Structure formats: structure tokens, C-alpha cells
Short mmCIF file of N, CA and C in Angstrom, two decimals:
data_model
loop_
_atom_site.label_atom_id
_atom_site.label_comp_id
_atom_site.label_asym_id
_atom_site.label_seq_id
_atom_site.Cartn_x
_atom_site.Cartn_y
_atom_site.Cartn_z
N MET A 1 -9.89 -15.84 -1.27
CA MET A 1 -10.97 -16.07 -0.18
C MET A 1 -10.21 -16.63 1.17
N HIS A 2 -10.45 -16.71 2.16
CA HIS A 2 -9.78 -17.92 2.56
C HIS A 2 -10.46 -19.10 3.44
N ALA A 3 -9.92 -19.94 3.64
CA ALA A 3 -10.56 -20.73 4.18
C ALA A 3 -11.06 -20.99 5.57
N ARG A 4 -12.14 -21.69 5.72
CA ARG A 4 -11.94 -21.14 7.32
C ARG A 4 -11.57 -22.85 8.25
N VAL A 5 -11.02 -22.12 9.59
CA VAL A 5 -10.09 -22.17 10.73
C VAL A 5 -10.82 -22.73 11.93
N ASN A 6 -11.62 -23.86 12.04
CA ASN A 6 -12.50 -24.54 13.14
C ASN A 6 -11.84 -23.86 14.12
N GLN A 7 -12.04 -22.96 15.08
CA GLN A 7 -11.95 -21.97 16.03
C GLN A 7 -12.63 -22.19 17.06
N LEU A 8 -11.63 -23.10 18.04
CA LEU A 8 -11.83 -23.93 19.76
C LEU A 8 -12.16 -22.13 20.59
N PRO A 9 -13.50 -22.63 21.54
CA PRO A 9 -12.88 -21.30 22.98
C PRO A 9 -11.98 -21.63 23.01
N PRO A 10 -11.85 -19.86 23.55
CA PRO A 10 -10.51 -19.71 24.95
C PRO A 10 -10.54 -20.92 25.85
N LEU A 11 -9.60 -20.59 26.43
CA LEU A 11 -9.87 -21.51 27.69
C LEU A 11 -10.07 -21.56 28.78
N PRO A 12 -10.86 -21.48 29.98
CA PRO A 12 -10.96 -20.44 30.76
C PRO A 12 -9.81 -20.35 32.48
N PRO A 13 -9.64 -19.12 32.68
CA PRO A 13 -8.41 -19.38 33.78
C PRO A 13 -9.40 -19.83 34.39
N ALA A 14 -7.95 -20.69 36.18
CA ALA A 14 -8.39 -20.71 37.42
C ALA A 14 -8.07 -20.15 38.34
N ASP A 15 -7.19 -19.20 39.85
CA ASP A 15 -7.00 -19.25 40.28
C ASP A 15 -6.06 -20.28 40.85
N SER A 16 -5.11 -20.34 40.61
CA SER A 16 -4.03 -20.49 40.72
C SER A 16 -3.10 -20.58 42.21
N ASP A 17 -3.93 -19.53 43.24
CA ASP A 17 -4.01 -19.37 45.06
C ASP A 17 -4.49 -20.48 45.56
N GLN A 18 -5.91 -21.49 44.64
CA GLN A 18 -5.75 -22.23 45.02
C GLN A 18 -5.60 -23.74 45.45
N MET A 19 -4.56 -24.16 44.19
CA MET A 19 -3.36 -25.14 43.93
C MET A 19 -3.03 -25.67 44.87
N THR A 20 -3.18 -26.36 44.95
CA THR A 20 -2.63 -27.67 46.26
C THR A 20 -0.84 -28.44 45.82
N LEU A 21 -0.41 -28.49 46.11
CA LEU A 21 0.62 -29.50 46.25
C LEU A 21 0.39 -30.87 45.92
N GLY A 22 1.06 -31.59 44.83
CA GLY A 22 -0.18 -33.21 44.84
C GLY A 22 -1.00 -33.18 43.51
N SER A 23 -1.70 -31.49 43.93
CA SER A 23 -2.53 -32.14 42.78
C SER A 23 -2.03 -32.93 41.26
N THR A 24 -3.33 -32.94 40.21
CA THR A 24 -2.35 -33.55 38.91
C THR A 24 -3.09 -32.08 38.02
N VAL A 25 -2.16 -32.11 36.97
CA VAL A 25 -1.96 -31.06 35.63
C VAL A 25 -1.97 -31.49 35.02
N TYR A 26 -2.30 -31.22 34.01
CA TYR A 26 -2.05 -31.69 32.34
C TYR A 26 -1.35 -30.31 31.53
N SER A 27 -0.69 -30.80 30.92
CA SER A 27 -0.31 -29.23 29.75
C SER A 27 -0.35 -30.17 28.47
N ILE A 28 -1.23 -29.11 27.76
CA ILE A 28 -0.48 -29.31 26.32
C ILE A 28 0.10 -28.69 25.42
N GLY A 29 0.88 -29.83 25.03
CA GLY A 29 2.26 -29.54 24.06
C GLY A 29 2.79 -29.81 22.87
N ASN A 30 3.95 -29.10 22.61
CA ASN A 30 3.16 -29.17 20.77
C ASN A 30 5.11 -28.34 19.86
N SER A 31 6.14 -29.77 21.25
CA SER A 31 7.60 -29.01 21.01
C SER A 31 8.54 -29.33 19.99
N SER A 32 9.13 -29.21 19.63
CA SER A 32 9.96 -29.14 18.48
C SER A 32 9.87 -31.75 18.50
N PHE A 33 10.52 -31.92 20.05
CA PHE A 33 11.31 -33.22 19.92
C PHE A 33 8.83 -34.47 19.15
N LEU A 34 8.17 -33.67 19.82
CA LEU A 34 6.70 -34.16 20.50
C LEU A 34 5.49 -33.61 19.94
N LYS A 35 4.90 -33.89 18.82
CA LYS A 35 3.69 -33.32 18.73
C LYS A 35 2.44 -33.73 19.12
N ASN A 36 1.79 -32.13 19.55
CA ASN A 36 0.60 -32.06 19.98
C ASN A 36 0.62 -33.50 21.25
N THR A 37 0.27 -33.04 21.80
CA THR A 37 0.96 -34.62 23.09
C THR A 37 -0.16 -33.52 24.16
N LEU A 38 -0.44 -34.41 24.90
CA LEU A 38 -1.24 -34.49 26.53
C LEU A 38 -0.27 -34.83 28.07
N SER A 39 0.39 -34.40 28.78
CA SER A 39 1.41 -35.24 29.48
C SER A 39 0.41 -34.45 30.97
N GLU A 40 0.24 -35.53 31.26
CA GLU A 40 -0.36 -35.18 33.19
C GLU A 40 1.01 -35.79 34.36
N GLY A 41 0.47 -34.74 34.95
CA GLY A 41 1.71 -35.24 35.99
C GLY A 41 0.52 -34.02 37.63
N LYS A 42 1.93 -34.14 38.42
CA LYS A 42 1.42 -33.53 40.07
C LYS A 42 1.99 -32.25 39.44
N LEU A 43 1.57 -30.96 40.57
CA LEU A 43 1.87 -30.61 41.04
C LEU A 43 2.85 -30.96 42.23
N SER A 44 4.26 -30.23 42.01
CA SER A 44 5.36 -31.09 42.97
C SER A 44 5.80 -29.71 44.07
N GLY A 45 5.95 -28.76 42.59
CA GLY A 45 5.78 -26.67 44.01
C GLY A 45 5.14 -25.89 43.76
N ILE A 46 5.16 -25.45 44.94
CA ILE A 46 4.34 -24.28 44.98
C ILE A 46 4.67 -22.94 45.43
N GLY A 47 5.45 -21.10 45.01
CA GLY A 47 5.60 -19.97 45.24
C GLY A 47 5.87 -19.78 44.88
N ILE A 48 7.52 -20.06 44.93
CA ILE A 48 8.61 -19.78 44.67
C ILE A 48 8.74 -18.52 43.50
N GLU A 49 9.02 -17.68 43.83
CA GLU A 49 8.95 -16.51 42.81
C GLU A 49 11.12 -15.80 42.63
N ARG A 50 10.69 -15.27 41.74
CA ARG A 50 11.52 -15.09 40.85
C ARG A 50 11.34 -12.95 40.71
N LYS A 51 11.97 -12.60 39.95
CA LYS A 51 12.18 -11.16 39.21
C LYS A 51 11.48 -11.74 37.41
N SER A 52 10.52 -10.91 37.39
CA SER A 52 10.46 -10.84 36.28
C SER A 52 10.38 -9.77 35.50
N VAL A 53 11.34 -9.84 34.37
CA VAL A 53 10.63 -9.07 33.52
C VAL A 53 10.00 -8.26 32.85
N ARG A 54 8.79 -8.98 32.09
CA ARG A 54 7.62 -8.80 31.30
C ARG A 54 6.67 -8.59 32.20
N VAL A 55 6.77 -8.58 33.11
CA VAL A 55 5.55 -7.94 34.32
C VAL A 55 5.45 -6.84 34.70
N LYS A 56 5.23 -5.64 34.22
CA LYS A 56 5.63 -4.79 34.91
C LYS A 56 4.49 -4.00 35.96
N LYS A 57 4.01 -4.28 35.99
CA LYS A 57 2.37 -4.08 37.18
C LYS A 57 3.06 -5.17 38.41
N ASN A 58 3.61 -5.83 38.60
CA ASN A 58 3.58 -6.64 39.44
C ASN A 58 4.56 -7.81 39.06
N PRO A 59 5.80 -6.94 39.63
CA PRO A 59 7.48 -7.63 39.64
C PRO A 59 8.05 -8.89 39.93
N ARG A 60 6.85 -9.59 40.86
CA ARG A 60 7.59 -11.00 40.63
C ARG A 60 6.40 -11.69 39.53
N SER A 61 6.80 -13.30 40.10
CA SER A 61 5.49 -13.26 39.18
C SER A 61 5.72 -15.28 40.03
N ARG A 62 4.51 -15.85 40.49
CA ARG A 62 4.48 -16.95 41.12
C ARG A 62 4.51 -18.11 40.36
N LEU A 63 5.86 -19.64 40.72
CA LEU A 63 6.10 -20.49 40.15
C LEU A 63 5.31 -22.05 40.54
N LEU A 64 4.73 -22.58 39.47
CA LEU A 64 4.61 -23.98 39.68
C LEU A 64 5.23 -24.57 38.96
N GLN A 65 5.25 -25.76 39.99
CA GLN A 65 6.29 -26.75 39.59
C GLN A 65 5.99 -27.91 39.75
N VAL A 66 5.62 -29.16 38.28
CA VAL A 66 5.29 -29.99 38.03
C VAL A 66 6.52 -30.79 37.65
N THR A 67 5.31 -32.58 37.56
CA THR A 67 6.41 -33.57 37.72
C THR A 67 6.30 -34.19 35.43
N PHE A 68 5.73 -33.33 35.22
CA PHE A 68 5.80 -34.10 33.53
C PHE A 68 6.99 -33.11 33.04
N ASN A 69 7.73 -33.83 31.82
CA ASN A 69 8.35 -33.35 31.27
C ASN A 69 8.26 -31.59 30.46
N VAL A 70 9.13 -31.41 30.29
CA VAL A 70 9.20 -29.84 29.76
C VAL A 70 10.05 -29.92 28.30
N TYR A 71 9.89 -29.87 27.63
CA TYR A 71 10.97 -29.97 25.59
C TYR A 71 10.96 -28.13 25.80
N PRO A 72 11.77 -28.59 25.17
CA PRO A 72 11.11 -26.56 23.81
C PRO A 72 10.61 -26.62 23.60
N GLY A 73 10.22 -25.45 23.13
CA GLY A 73 8.88 -25.60 21.99
C GLY A 73 7.64 -25.66 22.46
N ASP A 74 8.10 -26.08 24.04
CA ASP A 74 6.27 -25.91 25.10
C ASP A 74 5.96 -24.97 26.12
N SER A 75 7.16 -24.18 25.28
CA SER A 75 7.04 -23.05 26.40
C SER A 75 5.37 -21.64 25.92
N GLY A 76 4.01 -21.56 26.00
CA GLY A 76 3.99 -21.31 25.83
C GLY A 76 2.19 -22.35 26.14
N SER A 77 2.42 -23.29 25.88
CA SER A 77 1.82 -24.50 26.18
C SER A 77 0.22 -24.10 27.72
N PRO A 78 -0.19 -23.97 28.04
CA PRO A 78 -1.04 -24.32 28.67
C PRO A 78 -0.92 -25.69 29.98
N VAL A 79 -0.84 -25.25 31.41
CA VAL A 79 -0.57 -26.05 32.32
C VAL A 79 -2.25 -25.12 32.54
N LEU A 80 -2.93 -26.91 33.41
CA LEU A 80 -4.66 -26.99 33.02
C LEU A 80 -4.66 -28.06 34.70
N ASN A 81 -5.47 -27.13 34.85
CA ASN A 81 -6.20 -28.59 35.85
C ASN A 81 -7.23 -30.03 36.04
N THR A 82 -7.71 -30.01 36.60
CA THR A 82 -8.94 -31.66 36.51
C THR A 82 -9.31 -30.70 35.84
N ASP A 83 -9.97 -29.47 35.98
CA ASP A 83 -11.51 -29.19 35.46
C ASP A 83 -11.30 -28.77 34.27
N GLY A 84 -10.26 -28.43 34.05
CA GLY A 84 -9.78 -27.84 32.35
C GLY A 84 -9.59 -26.66 31.81
N PHE A 85 -8.87 -26.10 33.06
CA PHE A 85 -9.17 -24.99 33.63
C PHE A 85 -7.49 -24.33 33.33
N VAL A 86 -6.90 -23.31 32.96
CA VAL A 86 -5.34 -22.87 33.31
C VAL A 86 -4.86 -22.45 34.69
N VAL A 87 -4.16 -22.97 34.83
CA VAL A 87 -3.84 -22.54 36.72
C VAL A 87 -2.22 -22.15 35.82
N GLY A 88 -2.33 -22.20 34.69
CA GLY A 88 0.12 -22.31 34.56
C GLY A 88 -0.57 -21.94 32.78
N ILE A 89 1.22 -20.87 32.97
CA ILE A 89 1.84 -20.95 31.23
C ILE A 89 3.17 -21.67 31.83
N ILE A 90 3.36 -22.80 30.89
CA ILE A 90 5.07 -23.38 30.57
C ILE A 90 6.26 -22.08 30.39
N SER A 91 6.90 -21.48 30.85
CA SER A 91 7.94 -20.27 30.30
C SER A 91 9.10 -20.44 30.39
N ALA A 92 10.00 -21.93 30.91
CA ALA A 92 10.78 -22.57 31.08
C ALA A 92 10.87 -23.85 30.79
N SER A 93 12.20 -25.05 30.51
CA SER A 93 11.70 -26.15 30.41
C SER A 93 12.76 -26.68 31.62
#
């Protein structure tokens, strides 16, 4: 028999197009350097696009630039707005 793990509800998504420069954002990280962290920062860049080979329907993905540090192992961590809604996912340091 498997031990029951406390399951958290999924984080709700937000419309990242509604974000504005200077908005406060947070990330929950678990890098190889810092475990189980909550980082706070500002949204410092919006709308830069790059080709994405992972998304087949839409070959471009919008990038959001944040002011908090990102470390190896943080990829996949959510970026949250002040209401706790997901506005992005960390994909590069």
C-alpha cells in the first residue's frame, strides 16, 4: 500500500497578455542551489518572441523577463501574479 501524499490543487492560469511592466511576480523554485524558495521580483520585459520548437500549433512563444534570479533546476517553476495565478513558466536561466 502506498502512503498518501498530500495533494495540492493545481494553480489557476492567468492571461499573461494582461500583465504590465513593473507588475510584481513570484516564483516557487527548487534549484540545485536553493531548495524550496519563494522569489519576488518585477516584470521587466514583455513581448519578446522567439521560435519555439516545442509548440507545434503556435511556432512562437511569448517571453516575460523578470528581475529575480533564476538558477539551474528552476526550469518548470511557475511564475505567479499577486493573486497566485500562473502567468508563465521558467524555461531558462
